[in-house]
PDB file of C-alpha atoms in Angstrom:
ATOM      1  CA  UNK K 254     -19.546 -37.059 -10.169  1.00  0.00           C
ATOM      2  CA  UNK K 255     -16.687 -34.910 -11.444  1.00  0.00           C
ATOM      3  CA  UNK K 256     -13.957 -37.425 -10.597  1.00  0.00           C
ATOM      4  CA  UNK K 257     -13.370 -38.818 -14.100  1.00  0.00           C
ATOM      5  CA  UNK K 258     -13.455 -35.308 -15.606  1.00  0.00           C
ATOM      6  CA  UNK K 259     -10.964 -34.071 -13.029  1.00  0.00           C
ATOM      7  CA  UNK K 260      -8.722 -37.079 -13.710  1.00  0.00           C
ATOM      8  CA  UNK K 261      -8.893 -36.285 -17.429  1.00  0.00           C
ATOM      9  CA  UNK K 262      -7.909 -32.663 -16.734  1.00  0.00           C
ATOM     10  CA  UNK K 263      -4.925 -33.881 -14.719  1.00  0.00           C
ATOM     11  CA  UNK K 264      -3.942 -36.273 -17.518  1.00  0.00           C
ATOM     12  CA  UNK K 265      -4.175 -33.431 -20.062  1.00  0.00           C
ATOM     13  CA  UNK K 266      -2.004 -31.216 -17.867  1.00  0.00           C
ATOM     14  CA  UNK K 267       0.621 -33.917 -17.335  1.00  0.00           C
ATOM     15  CA  UNK K 268       0.672 -34.801 -21.043  1.00  0.00           C
ATOM     16  CA  UNK K 269       1.931 -31.262 -21.797  1.00  0.00           C
ATOM     17  CA  UNK K 270       5.257 -32.149 -20.170  1.00  0.00           C
ATOM     18  CA  UNK K 271       8.011 -33.660 -22.306  1.00  0.00           C
ATOM     19  CA  UNK K 272       8.611 -37.285 -21.433  1.00  0.00           C
ATOM     20  CA  UNK K 273       5.228 -37.787 -19.740  1.00  0.00           C
ATOM     21  CA  UNK K 274       2.918 -40.164 -21.554  1.00  0.00           C
ATOM     22  CA  UNK K 275      -0.683 -40.175 -20.417  1.00  0.00           C
ATOM     23  CA  UNK K 276      -2.960 -43.185 -20.425  1.00  0.00           C
ATOM     24  CA  UNK K 277      -5.623 -43.787 -23.037  1.00  0.00           C
ATOM     25  CA  UNK K 278      -8.374 -41.250 -22.281  1.00  0.00           C
ATOM     26  CA  UNK K 279     -11.075 -43.888 -22.787  1.00  0.00           C
ATOM     27  CA  UNK K 280      -9.614 -45.779 -19.800  1.00  0.00           C
ATOM     28  CA  UNK K 281      -9.867 -42.877 -17.338  1.00  0.00           C
ATOM     29  CA  UNK K 282     -13.440 -43.523 -16.099  1.00  0.00           C
ATOM     30  CA  UNK K 283     -12.655 -47.208 -15.497  1.00  0.00           C
ATOM     31  CA  UNK K 284      -9.413 -46.440 -13.672  1.00  0.00           C
ATOM     32  CA  UNK K 285     -11.143 -43.758 -11.607  1.00  0.00           C
ATOM     33  CA  UNK K 286     -13.896 -46.191 -10.599  1.00  0.00           C
ATOM     34  CA  UNK K 287     -11.398 -48.886  -9.646  1.00  0.00           C
ATOM     35  CA  UNK K 288      -9.303 -46.511  -7.509  1.00  0.00           C
ATOM     36  CA  UNK K 289     -12.184 -44.746  -5.771  1.00  0.00           C
ATOM     37  CA  UNK K 290     -14.433 -47.772  -5.340  1.00  0.00           C
ATOM     38  CA  UNK K 291     -11.691 -50.313  -4.703  1.00  0.00           C
ATOM     39  CA  UNK K 292     -13.712 -52.082  -1.984  1.00  0.00           C
ATOM     40  CA  UNK K 293     -16.289 -53.058  -4.611  1.00  0.00           C
ATOM     41  CA  UNK K 294     -13.505 -54.724  -6.603  1.00  0.00           C
ATOM     42  CA  UNK K 295     -11.890 -56.769  -3.825  1.00  0.00           C
ATOM     43  CA  UNK K 296     -11.064 -60.283  -4.906  1.00  0.00           C
ATOM     44  CA  UNK K 297     -11.017 -59.312  -8.574  1.00  0.00           C
ATOM     45  CA  UNK K 298      -7.974 -59.813 -10.756  1.00  0.00           C
ATOM     46  CA  UNK K 299      -6.249 -57.266 -12.945  1.00  0.00           C
ATOM     47  CA  UNK K 300      -5.343 -57.773 -16.604  1.00  0.00           C
ATOM     48  CA  UNK K 301      -2.126 -59.547 -15.548  1.00  0.00           C
ATOM     49  CA  UNK K 302      -4.015 -62.068 -13.407  1.00  0.00           C
ATOM     50  CA  UNK K 303      -2.827 -60.518 -10.128  1.00  0.00           C
ATOM     51  CA  UNK K 304      -5.395 -60.266  -7.347  1.00  0.00           C
ATOM     52  CA  UNK K 305      -6.310 -56.785  -6.182  1.00  0.00           C
ATOM     53  CA  UNK K 306      -4.608 -55.627  -2.977  1.00  0.00           C
ATOM     54  CA  UNK K 307      -6.598 -55.881   0.227  1.00  0.00           C
ATOM     55  CA  UNK K 308      -5.801 -52.730   2.188  1.00  0.00           C
ATOM     56  CA  UNK K 309      -5.377 -53.234   5.904  1.00  0.00           C
ATOM     57  CA  UNK K 310      -4.681 -51.112   8.925  1.00  0.00           C
ATOM     58  CA  UNK K 311      -6.606 -48.872  11.253  1.00  0.00           C
ATOM     59  CA  UNK K 312      -9.291 -46.699   9.697  1.00  0.00           C
ATOM     60  CA  UNK K 313      -8.791 -43.960  12.287  1.00  0.00           C
ATOM     61  CA  UNK K 314      -5.460 -42.167  12.119  1.00  0.00           C
ATOM     62  CA  UNK K 315      -5.155 -39.476  14.776  1.00  0.00           C
ATOM     63  CA  UNK K 316      -2.896 -36.525  14.091  1.00  0.00           C
ATOM     64  CA  UNK K 317      -0.770 -34.467  16.450  1.00  0.00           C
ATOM     65  CA  UNK K 318      -1.186 -30.694  16.582  1.00  0.00           C
ATOM     66  CA  UNK K 319       2.191 -30.293  14.852  1.00  0.00           C
ATOM     67  CA  UNK K 320       1.128 -32.579  12.013  1.00  0.00           C
ATOM     68  CA  UNK K 321      -2.128 -30.667  11.493  1.00  0.00           C
ATOM     69  CA  UNK K 322      -0.268 -27.340  11.570  1.00  0.00           C
ATOM     70  CA  UNK K 323       2.167 -28.589   8.912  1.00  0.00           C
ATOM     71  CA  UNK K 324      -0.663 -29.857   6.703  1.00  0.00           C
ATOM     72  CA  UNK K 325      -2.548 -26.549   7.026  1.00  0.00           C
ATOM     73  CA  UNK K 326       0.599 -24.513   6.289  1.00  0.00           C
ATOM     74  CA  UNK K 327       1.278 -26.557   3.155  1.00  0.00           C
ATOM     75  CA  UNK K 328      -2.306 -26.165   1.950  1.00  0.00           C
ATOM     76  CA  UNK K 329      -2.161 -22.398   2.545  1.00  0.00           C
ATOM     77  CA  UNK K 330       1.117 -22.165   0.591  1.00  0.00           C
ATOM     78  CA  UNK K 331      -0.505 -24.017  -2.307  1.00  0.00           C
ATOM     79  CA  UNK K 332      -3.539 -21.748  -2.086  1.00  0.00           C
ATOM     80  CA  UNK K 333      -1.326 -18.653  -2.354  1.00  0.00           C
ATOM     81  CA  UNK K 334       0.779 -20.113  -5.163  1.00  0.00           C
ATOM     82  CA  UNK K 335      -2.127 -21.427  -7.273  1.00  0.00           C
ATOM     83  CA  UNK K 336      -4.932 -19.136  -6.094  1.00  0.00           C
ATOM     84  CA  UNK K 337      -5.727 -18.082  -9.653  1.00  0.00           C
ATOM     85  CA  UNK K 338      -7.119 -21.560 -10.424  1.00  0.00           C
ATOM     86  CA  UNK K 339     -10.727 -21.520  -9.207  1.00  0.00           C
ATOM     87  CA  UNK K 340     -11.175 -25.300  -9.188  1.00  0.00           C
ATOM     88  CA  UNK K 341      -7.964 -25.920  -7.253  1.00  0.00           C
ATOM     89  CA  UNK K 342      -8.854 -23.081  -4.875  1.00  0.00           C
ATOM     90  CA  UNK K 343     -12.220 -24.729  -4.181  1.00  0.00           C
ATOM     91  CA  UNK K 344     -10.555 -28.082  -3.510  1.00  0.00           C
ATOM     92  CA  UNK K 345      -7.802 -26.642  -1.306  1.00  0.00           C
ATOM     93  CA  UNK K 346     -10.328 -24.652   0.721  1.00  0.00           C
ATOM     94  CA  UNK K 347     -12.262 -27.866   1.311  1.00  0.00           C
ATOM     95  CA  UNK K 348      -9.101 -29.595   2.533  1.00  0.00           C
ATOM     96  CA  UNK K 349      -8.254 -26.631   4.773  1.00  0.00           C
ATOM     97  CA  UNK K 350     -11.729 -26.789   6.333  1.00  0.00           C
ATOM     98  CA  UNK K 351     -11.280 -30.539   6.909  1.00  0.00           C
ATOM     99  CA  UNK K 352      -7.916 -29.974   8.604  1.00  0.00           C
ATOM    100  CA  UNK K 353      -9.366 -27.225  10.810  1.00  0.00           C
ATOM    101  CA  UNK K 354     -12.140 -29.607  11.951  1.00  0.00           C
ATOM    102  CA  UNK K 355      -9.817 -32.559  12.584  1.00  0.00           C
ATOM    103  CA  UNK K 356      -9.463 -33.334  16.305  1.00  0.00           C
ATOM    104  CA  UNK K 357      -5.962 -33.268  17.736  1.00  0.00           C
ATOM    105  CA  UNK K 358      -4.681 -36.422  19.406  1.00  0.00           C
ATOM    106  CA  UNK K 359      -1.475 -36.307  21.396  1.00  0.00           C
ATOM    107  CA  UNK K 360      -1.071 -40.063  21.197  1.00  0.00           C
ATOM    108  CA  UNK K 361      -0.599 -41.356  17.664  1.00  0.00           C
ATOM    109  CA  UNK K 362      -1.770 -44.813  16.659  1.00  0.00           C
ATOM    110  CA  UNK K 363       1.061 -46.948  15.333  1.00  0.00           C
ATOM    111  CA  UNK K 364       0.324 -47.860  11.737  1.00  0.00           C
ATOM    112  CA  UNK K 365       0.326 -51.582  11.066  1.00  0.00           C
TER     113      UNK K 365
END
């Protein structure tokens, strides 16, 4: 699982910017786990005593052809702009393949 390492790389990158304070690096794996595996943490409380959010809404979100075209165009622009980064290129290519395989639905489901 490269998630925590990728999150740490992002934190390192963001910390290079003036005025951006990153979180404690020892907390990254825990935060990653909580975000990615949020369903395993439902009903738990955070450090402030606030219950975790229960996400609701439809799990299937159809996209129109125009929406998919816009997503693909944006991903291609990012690929051209940041194509020298092999890790980002790998990730963007994966997203592009996902978009290309996504079925088009003319009727969009209203989000609740």
